[in-house]
mmCIF file of C-alpha atoms in Angstrom:
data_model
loop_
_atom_site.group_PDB
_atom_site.id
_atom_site.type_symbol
_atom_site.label_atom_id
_atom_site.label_comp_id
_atom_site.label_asym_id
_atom_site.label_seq_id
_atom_site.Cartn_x
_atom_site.Cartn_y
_atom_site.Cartn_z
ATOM 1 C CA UNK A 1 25.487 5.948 16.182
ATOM 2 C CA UNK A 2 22.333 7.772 16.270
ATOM 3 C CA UNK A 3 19.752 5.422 17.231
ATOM 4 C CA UNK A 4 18.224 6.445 20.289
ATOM 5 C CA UNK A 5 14.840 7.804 19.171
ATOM 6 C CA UNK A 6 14.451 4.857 17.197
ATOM 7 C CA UNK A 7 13.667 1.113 17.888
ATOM 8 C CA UNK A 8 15.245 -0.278 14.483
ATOM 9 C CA UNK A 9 19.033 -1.731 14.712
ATOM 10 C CA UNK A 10 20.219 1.042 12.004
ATOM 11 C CA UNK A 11 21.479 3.903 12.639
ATOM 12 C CA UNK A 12 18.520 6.421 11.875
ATOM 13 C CA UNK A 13 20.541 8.277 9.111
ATOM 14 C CA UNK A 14 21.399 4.778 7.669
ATOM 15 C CA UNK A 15 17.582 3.624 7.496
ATOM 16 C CA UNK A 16 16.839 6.564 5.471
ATOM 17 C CA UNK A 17 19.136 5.487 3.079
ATOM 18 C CA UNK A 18 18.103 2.768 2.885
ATOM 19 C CA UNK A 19 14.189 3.308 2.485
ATOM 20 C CA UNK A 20 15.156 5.642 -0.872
ATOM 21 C CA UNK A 21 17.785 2.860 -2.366
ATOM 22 C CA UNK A 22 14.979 0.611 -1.668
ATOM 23 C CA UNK A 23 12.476 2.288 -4.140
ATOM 24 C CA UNK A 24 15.137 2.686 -6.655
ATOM 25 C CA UNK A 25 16.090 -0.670 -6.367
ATOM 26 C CA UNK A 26 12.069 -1.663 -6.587
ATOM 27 C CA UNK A 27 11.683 0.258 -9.996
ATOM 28 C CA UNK A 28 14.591 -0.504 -11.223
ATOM 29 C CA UNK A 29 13.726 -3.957 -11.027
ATOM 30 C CA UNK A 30 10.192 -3.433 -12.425
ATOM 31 C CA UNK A 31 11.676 -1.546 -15.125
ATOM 32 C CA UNK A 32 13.836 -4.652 -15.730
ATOM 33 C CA UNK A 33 10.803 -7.001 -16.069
ATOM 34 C CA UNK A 34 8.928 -4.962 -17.798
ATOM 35 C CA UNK A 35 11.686 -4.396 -20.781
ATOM 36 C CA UNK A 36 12.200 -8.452 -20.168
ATOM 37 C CA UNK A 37 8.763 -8.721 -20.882
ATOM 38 C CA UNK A 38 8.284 -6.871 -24.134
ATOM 39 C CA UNK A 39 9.163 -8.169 -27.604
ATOM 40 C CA UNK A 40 11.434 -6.641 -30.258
ATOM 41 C CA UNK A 41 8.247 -5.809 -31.966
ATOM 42 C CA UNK A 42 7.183 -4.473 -28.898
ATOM 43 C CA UNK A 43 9.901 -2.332 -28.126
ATOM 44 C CA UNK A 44 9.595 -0.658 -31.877
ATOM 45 C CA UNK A 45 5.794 0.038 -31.086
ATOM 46 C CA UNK A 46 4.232 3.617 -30.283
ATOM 47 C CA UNK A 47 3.453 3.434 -26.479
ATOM 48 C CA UNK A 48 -0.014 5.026 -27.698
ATOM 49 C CA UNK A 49 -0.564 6.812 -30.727
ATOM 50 C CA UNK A 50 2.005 9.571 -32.049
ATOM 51 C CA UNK A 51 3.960 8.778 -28.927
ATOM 52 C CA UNK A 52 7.359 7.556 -28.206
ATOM 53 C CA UNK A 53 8.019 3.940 -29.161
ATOM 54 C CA UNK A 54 9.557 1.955 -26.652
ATOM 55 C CA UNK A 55 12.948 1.957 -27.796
ATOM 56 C CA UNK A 56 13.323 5.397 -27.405
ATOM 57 C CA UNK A 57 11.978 5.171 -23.920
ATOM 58 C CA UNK A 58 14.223 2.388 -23.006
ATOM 59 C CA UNK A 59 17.524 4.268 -24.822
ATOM 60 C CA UNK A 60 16.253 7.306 -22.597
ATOM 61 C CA UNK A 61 16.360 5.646 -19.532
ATOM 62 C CA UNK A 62 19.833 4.357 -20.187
ATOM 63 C CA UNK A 63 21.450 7.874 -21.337
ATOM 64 C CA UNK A 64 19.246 9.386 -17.981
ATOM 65 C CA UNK A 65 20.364 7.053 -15.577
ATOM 66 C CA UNK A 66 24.323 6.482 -16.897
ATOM 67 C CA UNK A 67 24.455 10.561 -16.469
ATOM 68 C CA UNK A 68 24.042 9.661 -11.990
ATOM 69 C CA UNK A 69 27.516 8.892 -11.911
ATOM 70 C CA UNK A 70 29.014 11.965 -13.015
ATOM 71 C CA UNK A 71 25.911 13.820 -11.721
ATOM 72 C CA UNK A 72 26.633 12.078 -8.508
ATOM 73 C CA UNK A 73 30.599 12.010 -8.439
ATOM 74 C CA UNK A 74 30.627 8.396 -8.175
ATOM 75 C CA UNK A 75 31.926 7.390 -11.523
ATOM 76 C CA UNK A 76 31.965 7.711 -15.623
ATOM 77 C CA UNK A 77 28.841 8.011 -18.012
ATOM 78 C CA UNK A 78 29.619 4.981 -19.980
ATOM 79 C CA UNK A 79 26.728 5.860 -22.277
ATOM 80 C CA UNK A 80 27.402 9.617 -23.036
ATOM 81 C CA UNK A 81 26.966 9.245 -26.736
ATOM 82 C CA UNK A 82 23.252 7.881 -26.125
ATOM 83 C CA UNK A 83 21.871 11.228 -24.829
ATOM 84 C CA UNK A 84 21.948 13.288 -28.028
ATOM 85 C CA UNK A 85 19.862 10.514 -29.569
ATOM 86 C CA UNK A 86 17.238 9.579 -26.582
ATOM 87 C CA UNK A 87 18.278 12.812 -24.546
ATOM 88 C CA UNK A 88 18.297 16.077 -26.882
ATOM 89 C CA UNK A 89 16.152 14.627 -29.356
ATOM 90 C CA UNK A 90 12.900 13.539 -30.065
ATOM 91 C CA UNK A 91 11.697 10.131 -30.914
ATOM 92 C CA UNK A 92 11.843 9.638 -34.805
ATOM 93 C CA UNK A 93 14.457 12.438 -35.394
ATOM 94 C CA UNK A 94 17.406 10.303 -35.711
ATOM 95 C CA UNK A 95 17.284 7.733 -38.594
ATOM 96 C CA UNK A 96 19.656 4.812 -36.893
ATOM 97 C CA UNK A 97 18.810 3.466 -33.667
ATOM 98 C CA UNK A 98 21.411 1.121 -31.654
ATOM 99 C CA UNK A 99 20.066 -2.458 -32.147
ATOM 100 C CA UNK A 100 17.742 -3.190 -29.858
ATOM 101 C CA UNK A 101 19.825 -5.920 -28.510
ATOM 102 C CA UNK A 102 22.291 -3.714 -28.016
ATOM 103 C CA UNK A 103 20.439 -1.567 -25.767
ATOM 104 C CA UNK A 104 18.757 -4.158 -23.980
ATOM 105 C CA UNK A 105 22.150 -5.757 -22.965
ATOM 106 C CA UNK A 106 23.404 -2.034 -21.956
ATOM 107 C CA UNK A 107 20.303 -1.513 -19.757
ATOM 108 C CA UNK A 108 21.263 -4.845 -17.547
ATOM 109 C CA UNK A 109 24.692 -3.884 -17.124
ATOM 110 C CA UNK A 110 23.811 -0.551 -15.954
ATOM 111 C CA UNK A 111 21.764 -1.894 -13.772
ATOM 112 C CA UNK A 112 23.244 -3.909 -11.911
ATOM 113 C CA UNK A 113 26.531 -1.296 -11.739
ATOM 114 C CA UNK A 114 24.271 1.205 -10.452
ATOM 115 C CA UNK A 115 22.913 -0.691 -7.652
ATOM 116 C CA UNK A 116 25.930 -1.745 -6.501
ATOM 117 C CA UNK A 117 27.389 2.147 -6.652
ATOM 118 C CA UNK A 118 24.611 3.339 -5.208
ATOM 119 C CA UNK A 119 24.950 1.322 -2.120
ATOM 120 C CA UNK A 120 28.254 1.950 -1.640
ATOM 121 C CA UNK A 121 27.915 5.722 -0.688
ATOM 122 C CA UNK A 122 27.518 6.949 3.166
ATOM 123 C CA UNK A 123 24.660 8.812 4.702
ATOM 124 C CA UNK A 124 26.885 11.673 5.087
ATOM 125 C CA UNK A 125 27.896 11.395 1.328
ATOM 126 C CA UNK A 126 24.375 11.062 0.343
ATOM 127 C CA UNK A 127 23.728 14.751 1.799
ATOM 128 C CA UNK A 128 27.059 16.230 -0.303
ATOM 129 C CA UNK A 129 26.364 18.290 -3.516
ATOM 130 C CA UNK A 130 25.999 16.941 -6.541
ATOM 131 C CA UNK A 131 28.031 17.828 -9.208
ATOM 132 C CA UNK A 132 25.351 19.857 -11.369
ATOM 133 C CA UNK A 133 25.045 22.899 -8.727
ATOM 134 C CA UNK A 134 27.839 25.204 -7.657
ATOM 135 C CA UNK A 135 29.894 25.462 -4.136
ATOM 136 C CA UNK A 136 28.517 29.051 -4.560
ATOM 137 C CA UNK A 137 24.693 28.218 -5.110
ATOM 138 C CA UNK A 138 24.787 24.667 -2.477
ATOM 139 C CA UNK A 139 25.536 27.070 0.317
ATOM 140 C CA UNK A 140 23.090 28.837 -0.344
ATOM 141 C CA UNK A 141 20.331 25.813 -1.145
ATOM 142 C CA UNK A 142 22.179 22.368 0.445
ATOM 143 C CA UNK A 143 18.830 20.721 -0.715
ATOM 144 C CA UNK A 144 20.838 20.059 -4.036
ATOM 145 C CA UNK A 145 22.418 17.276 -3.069
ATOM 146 C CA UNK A 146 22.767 13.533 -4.236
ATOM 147 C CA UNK A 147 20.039 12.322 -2.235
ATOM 148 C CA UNK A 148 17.867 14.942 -4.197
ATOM 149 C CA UNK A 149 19.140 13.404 -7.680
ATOM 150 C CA UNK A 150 18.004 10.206 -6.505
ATOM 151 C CA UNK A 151 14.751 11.317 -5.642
ATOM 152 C CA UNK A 152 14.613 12.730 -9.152
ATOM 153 C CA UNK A 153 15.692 9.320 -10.797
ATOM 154 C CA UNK A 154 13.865 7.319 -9.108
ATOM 155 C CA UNK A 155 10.437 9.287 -10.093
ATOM 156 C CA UNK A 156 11.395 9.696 -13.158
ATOM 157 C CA UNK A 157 11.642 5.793 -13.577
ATOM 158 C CA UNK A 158 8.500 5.526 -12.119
ATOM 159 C CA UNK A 159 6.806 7.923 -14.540
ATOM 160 C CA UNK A 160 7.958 6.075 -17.532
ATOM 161 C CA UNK A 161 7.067 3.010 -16.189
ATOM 162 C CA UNK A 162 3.985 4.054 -15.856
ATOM 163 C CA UNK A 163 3.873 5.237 -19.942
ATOM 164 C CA UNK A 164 5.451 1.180 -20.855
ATOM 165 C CA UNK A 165 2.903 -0.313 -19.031
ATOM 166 C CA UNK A 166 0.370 0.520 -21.769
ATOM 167 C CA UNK A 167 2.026 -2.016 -24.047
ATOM 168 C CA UNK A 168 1.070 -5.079 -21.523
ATOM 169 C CA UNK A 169 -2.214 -4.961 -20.659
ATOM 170 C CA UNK B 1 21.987 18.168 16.817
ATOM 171 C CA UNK B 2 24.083 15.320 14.319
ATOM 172 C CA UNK B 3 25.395 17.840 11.524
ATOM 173 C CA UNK B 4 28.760 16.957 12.390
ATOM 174 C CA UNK B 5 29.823 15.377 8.868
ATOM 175 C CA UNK B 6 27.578 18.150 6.798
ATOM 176 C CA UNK B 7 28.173 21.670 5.969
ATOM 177 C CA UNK B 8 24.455 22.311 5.266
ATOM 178 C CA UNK B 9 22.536 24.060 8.681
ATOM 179 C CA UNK B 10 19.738 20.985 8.899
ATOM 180 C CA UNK B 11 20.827 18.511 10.552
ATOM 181 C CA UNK B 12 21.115 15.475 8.615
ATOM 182 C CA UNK B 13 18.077 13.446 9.482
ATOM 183 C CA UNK B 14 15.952 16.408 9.283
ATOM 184 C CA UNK B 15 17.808 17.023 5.435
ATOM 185 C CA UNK B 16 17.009 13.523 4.561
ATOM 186 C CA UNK B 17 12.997 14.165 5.551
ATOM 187 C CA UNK B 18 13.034 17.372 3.079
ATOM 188 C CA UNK B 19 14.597 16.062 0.358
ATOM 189 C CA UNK B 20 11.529 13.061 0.464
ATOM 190 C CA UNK B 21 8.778 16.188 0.970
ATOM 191 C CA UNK B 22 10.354 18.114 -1.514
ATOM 192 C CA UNK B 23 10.271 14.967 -3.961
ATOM 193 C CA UNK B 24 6.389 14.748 -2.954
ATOM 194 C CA UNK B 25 5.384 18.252 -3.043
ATOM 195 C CA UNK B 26 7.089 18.481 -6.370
ATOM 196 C CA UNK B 27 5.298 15.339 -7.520
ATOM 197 C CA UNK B 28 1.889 16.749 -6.422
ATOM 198 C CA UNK B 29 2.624 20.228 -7.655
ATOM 199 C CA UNK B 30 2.947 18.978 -11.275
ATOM 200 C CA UNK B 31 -0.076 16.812 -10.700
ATOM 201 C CA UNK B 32 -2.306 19.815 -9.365
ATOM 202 C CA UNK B 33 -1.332 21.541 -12.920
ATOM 203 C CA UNK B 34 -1.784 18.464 -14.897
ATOM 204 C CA UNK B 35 -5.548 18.510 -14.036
ATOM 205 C CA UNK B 36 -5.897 22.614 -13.894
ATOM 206 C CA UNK B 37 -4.585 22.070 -17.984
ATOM 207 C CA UNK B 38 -7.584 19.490 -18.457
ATOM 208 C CA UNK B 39 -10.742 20.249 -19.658
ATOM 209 C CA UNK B 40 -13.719 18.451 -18.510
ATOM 210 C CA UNK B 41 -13.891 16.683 -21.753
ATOM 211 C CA UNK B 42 -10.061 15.330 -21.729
ATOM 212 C CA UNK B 43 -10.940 14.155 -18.416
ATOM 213 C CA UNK B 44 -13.650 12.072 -19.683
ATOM 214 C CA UNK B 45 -11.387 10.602 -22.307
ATOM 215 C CA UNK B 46 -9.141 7.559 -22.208
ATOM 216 C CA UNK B 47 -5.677 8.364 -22.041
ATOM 217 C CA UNK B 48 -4.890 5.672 -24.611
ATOM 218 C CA UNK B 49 -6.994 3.390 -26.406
ATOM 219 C CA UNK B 50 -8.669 1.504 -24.084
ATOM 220 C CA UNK B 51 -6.617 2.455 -21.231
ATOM 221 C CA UNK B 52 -8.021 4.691 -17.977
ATOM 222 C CA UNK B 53 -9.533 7.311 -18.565
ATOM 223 C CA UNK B 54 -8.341 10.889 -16.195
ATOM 224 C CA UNK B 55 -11.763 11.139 -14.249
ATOM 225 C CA UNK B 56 -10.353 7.447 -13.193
ATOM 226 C CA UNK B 57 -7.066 7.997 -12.607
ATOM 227 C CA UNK B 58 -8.081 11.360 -10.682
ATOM 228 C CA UNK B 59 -10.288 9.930 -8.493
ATOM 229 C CA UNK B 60 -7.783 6.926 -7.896
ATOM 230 C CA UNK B 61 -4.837 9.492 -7.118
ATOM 231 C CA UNK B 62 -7.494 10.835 -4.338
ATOM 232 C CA UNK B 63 -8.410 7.759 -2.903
ATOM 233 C CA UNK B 64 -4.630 6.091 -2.864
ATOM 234 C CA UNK B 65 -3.311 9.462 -1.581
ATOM 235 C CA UNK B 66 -5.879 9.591 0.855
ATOM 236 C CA UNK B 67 -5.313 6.789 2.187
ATOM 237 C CA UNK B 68 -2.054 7.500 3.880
ATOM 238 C CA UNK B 69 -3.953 9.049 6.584
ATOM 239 C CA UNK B 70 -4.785 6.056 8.095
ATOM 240 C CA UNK B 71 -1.712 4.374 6.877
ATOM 241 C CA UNK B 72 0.760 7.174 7.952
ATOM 242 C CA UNK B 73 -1.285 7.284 11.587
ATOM 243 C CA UNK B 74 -1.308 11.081 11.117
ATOM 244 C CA UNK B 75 -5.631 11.481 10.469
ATOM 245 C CA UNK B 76 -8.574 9.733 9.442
ATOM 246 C CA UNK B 77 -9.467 9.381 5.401
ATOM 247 C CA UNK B 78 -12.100 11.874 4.140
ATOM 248 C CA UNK B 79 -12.368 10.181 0.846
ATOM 249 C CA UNK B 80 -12.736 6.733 1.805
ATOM 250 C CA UNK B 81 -16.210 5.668 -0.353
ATOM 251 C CA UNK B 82 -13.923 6.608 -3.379
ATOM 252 C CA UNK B 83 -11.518 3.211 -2.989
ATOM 253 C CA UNK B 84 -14.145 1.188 -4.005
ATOM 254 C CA UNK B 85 -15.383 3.101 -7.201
ATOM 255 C CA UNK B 86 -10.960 3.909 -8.036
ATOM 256 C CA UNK B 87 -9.561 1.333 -6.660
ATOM 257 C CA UNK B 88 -11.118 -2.200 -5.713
ATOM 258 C CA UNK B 89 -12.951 -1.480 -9.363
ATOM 259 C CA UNK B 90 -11.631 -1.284 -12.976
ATOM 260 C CA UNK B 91 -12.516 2.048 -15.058
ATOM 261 C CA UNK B 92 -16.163 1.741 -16.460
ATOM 262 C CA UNK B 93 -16.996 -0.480 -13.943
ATOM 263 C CA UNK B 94 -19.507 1.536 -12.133
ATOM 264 C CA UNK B 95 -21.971 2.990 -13.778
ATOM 265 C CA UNK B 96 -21.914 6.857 -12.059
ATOM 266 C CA UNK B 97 -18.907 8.290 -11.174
ATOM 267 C CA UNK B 98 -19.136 11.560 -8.597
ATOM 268 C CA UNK B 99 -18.682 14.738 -10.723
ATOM 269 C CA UNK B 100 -15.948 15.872 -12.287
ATOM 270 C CA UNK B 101 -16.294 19.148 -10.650
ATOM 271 C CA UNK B 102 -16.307 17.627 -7.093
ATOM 272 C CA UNK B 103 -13.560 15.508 -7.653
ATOM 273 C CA UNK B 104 -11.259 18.465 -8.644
ATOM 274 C CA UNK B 105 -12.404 19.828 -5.407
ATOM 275 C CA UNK B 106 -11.466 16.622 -3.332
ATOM 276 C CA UNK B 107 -7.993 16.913 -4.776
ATOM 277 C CA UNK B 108 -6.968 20.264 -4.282
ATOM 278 C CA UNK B 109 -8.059 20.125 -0.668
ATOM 279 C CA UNK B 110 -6.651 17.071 -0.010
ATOM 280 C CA UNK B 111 -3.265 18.225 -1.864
ATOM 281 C CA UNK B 112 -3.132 20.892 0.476
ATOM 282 C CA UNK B 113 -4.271 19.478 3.400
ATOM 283 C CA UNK B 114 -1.786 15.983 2.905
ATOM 284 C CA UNK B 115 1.383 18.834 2.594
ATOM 285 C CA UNK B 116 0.556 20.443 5.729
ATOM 286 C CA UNK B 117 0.581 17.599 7.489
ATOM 287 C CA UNK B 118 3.591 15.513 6.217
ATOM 288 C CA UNK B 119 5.120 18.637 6.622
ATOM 289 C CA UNK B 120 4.371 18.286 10.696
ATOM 290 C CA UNK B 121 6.473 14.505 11.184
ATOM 291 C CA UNK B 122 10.234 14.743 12.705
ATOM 292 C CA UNK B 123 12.346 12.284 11.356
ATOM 293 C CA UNK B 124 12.340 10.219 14.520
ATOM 294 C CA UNK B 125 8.445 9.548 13.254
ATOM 295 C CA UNK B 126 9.243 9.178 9.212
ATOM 296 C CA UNK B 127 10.876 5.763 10.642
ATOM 297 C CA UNK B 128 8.257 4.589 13.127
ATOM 298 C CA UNK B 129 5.837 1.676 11.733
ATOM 299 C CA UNK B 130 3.165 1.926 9.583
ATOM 300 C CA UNK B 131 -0.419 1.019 10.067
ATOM 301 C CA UNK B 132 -0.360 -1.992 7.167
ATOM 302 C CA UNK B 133 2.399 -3.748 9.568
ATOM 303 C CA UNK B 134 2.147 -5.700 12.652
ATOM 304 C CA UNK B 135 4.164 -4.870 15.586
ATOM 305 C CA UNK B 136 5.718 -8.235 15.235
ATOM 306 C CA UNK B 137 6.521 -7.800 11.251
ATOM 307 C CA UNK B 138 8.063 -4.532 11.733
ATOM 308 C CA UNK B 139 10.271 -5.660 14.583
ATOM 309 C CA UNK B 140 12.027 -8.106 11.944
ATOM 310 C CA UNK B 141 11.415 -5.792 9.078
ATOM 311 C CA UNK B 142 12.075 -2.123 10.227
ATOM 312 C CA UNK B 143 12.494 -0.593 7.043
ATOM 313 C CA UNK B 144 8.251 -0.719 6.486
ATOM 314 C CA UNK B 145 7.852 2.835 7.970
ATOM 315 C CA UNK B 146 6.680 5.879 6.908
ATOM 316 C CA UNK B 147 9.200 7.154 5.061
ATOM 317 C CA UNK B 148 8.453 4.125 2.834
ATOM 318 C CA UNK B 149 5.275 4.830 2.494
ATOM 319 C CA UNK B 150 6.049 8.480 1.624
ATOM 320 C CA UNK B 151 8.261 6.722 -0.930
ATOM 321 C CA UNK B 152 6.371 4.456 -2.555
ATOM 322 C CA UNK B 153 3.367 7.264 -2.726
ATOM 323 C CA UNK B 154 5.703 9.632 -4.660
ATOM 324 C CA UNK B 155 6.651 6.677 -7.076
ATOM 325 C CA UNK B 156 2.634 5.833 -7.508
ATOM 326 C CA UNK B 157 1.881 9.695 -8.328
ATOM 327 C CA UNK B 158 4.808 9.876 -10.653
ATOM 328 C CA UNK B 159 3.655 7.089 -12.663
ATOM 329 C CA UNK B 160 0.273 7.905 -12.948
ATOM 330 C CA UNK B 161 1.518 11.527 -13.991
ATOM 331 C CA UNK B 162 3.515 9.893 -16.877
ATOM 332 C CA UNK B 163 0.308 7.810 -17.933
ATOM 333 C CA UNK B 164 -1.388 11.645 -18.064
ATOM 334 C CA UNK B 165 0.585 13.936 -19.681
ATOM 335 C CA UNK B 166 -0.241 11.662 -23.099
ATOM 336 C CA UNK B 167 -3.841 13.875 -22.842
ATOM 337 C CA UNK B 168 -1.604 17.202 -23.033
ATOM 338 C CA UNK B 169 0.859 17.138 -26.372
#
């Protein structure tokens, strides 16, 4: 335990952790609202003019957040065949979307399976590479690890959140 | 020393405190382009119909970031006048807004100035209080420290960021 320079009853390695699942968790769960809160008619409106339509952002968001687990060791994309659609592609570019219920009921289960993966993995595991960077190149830059993916996630949330909550208010 | 369980050199708190700066500078790097690819005139327009327009969200990214001075305990804010005008207040709210040309200015030193200075915490400090908690508050809730702060200020740019790139394709 490595707690001495520190008045909290973690663990400091744990409390950092914790801090970053914490903001996932927090947009994650804003993210949930947020697609709770938007219609079908919603969802299949342009966020602003000649931009994506929420579907697409939502299908994105899926395909980009199933990839953590193989990106992160920790488990199966389950979603693989969404990322040529919301991934490689532009909105618009592919005729048939997955019903929007569809996707909506594949967003909660990912969810909630992510949080609970992502909690499950230790400090020390947090700081092993991820699976998108070499044994070769991570000695040489052991920034590239999973804690750096969920960094990256986590923003990346954030700044689509931030292009959704046009269609609210 | 605690990189027992790692292969990387850091040791893993100090690891844990890049990745989060890393995040951050990355964050603030794409922002400090962003605005370098506006012109005075996109600035002055609304990012969507009706929405904020980038003067706003420019001088709301200054006062928010500048505000974890105080809230970080590592300096006093230089921008502080701003929170009323970009914060407290709604877009066209107030009739004159500083210039756009002095507002650029505010952000790059402050960009450059907040870096540095994050830069300077050890990890022991990233998980000391912050200045929005009590002493009492963050005894039963230890996990409101600076690293969450750091957090939740990465998230906040990010989003913004997303809102902003609409203006450039």
């Amino acid at each position: 335990v490595n707690s001495s320079q520190s008045d909290h009853p973690l663990p400091n390695e744990e409390m950092f952790v914790k801090i970053a699942l914490n903001s996932w968790n927090t947009w994650q769960s804003r993210a949930d609202k947020l697609f709770d809160s938007l219609t079908d008619e919603q969802m299949q409106t342009e966020i602003a003019p000649g931009k994506n339509r929420a579907i697409y952002v939502l299908g994105h968001l899926i395909a980009v957040n199933d990839s953590m687990f193989p990106q992160l060791g920790i488990g199966e994309a389950k979603y693989a065949p969404l990322r040529e659609t919301f991934v490689s592609k532009p909105d618009r570019s592919v005729a048939e979307l997955p019903a929007i219920a569809e996707l909506r009921q594949s967003w909660k289960e990912l969810s909630t399976r992510t949080s609970a993966s992502l909690s499950q993995l230790t400090p020390a595991q947090w700081l092993e590479k991820h699976a998108l960077v070499s044994e070769e190149d991570f000695a040489k830059e052991p920034h590239r690890n999973r804690f750096a993916i969920l960094h990256s996630r986590t923003a990346h949330l954030a700044y689509h959140i931030g292009q959704l909550i046009f269609l609210t208010k």
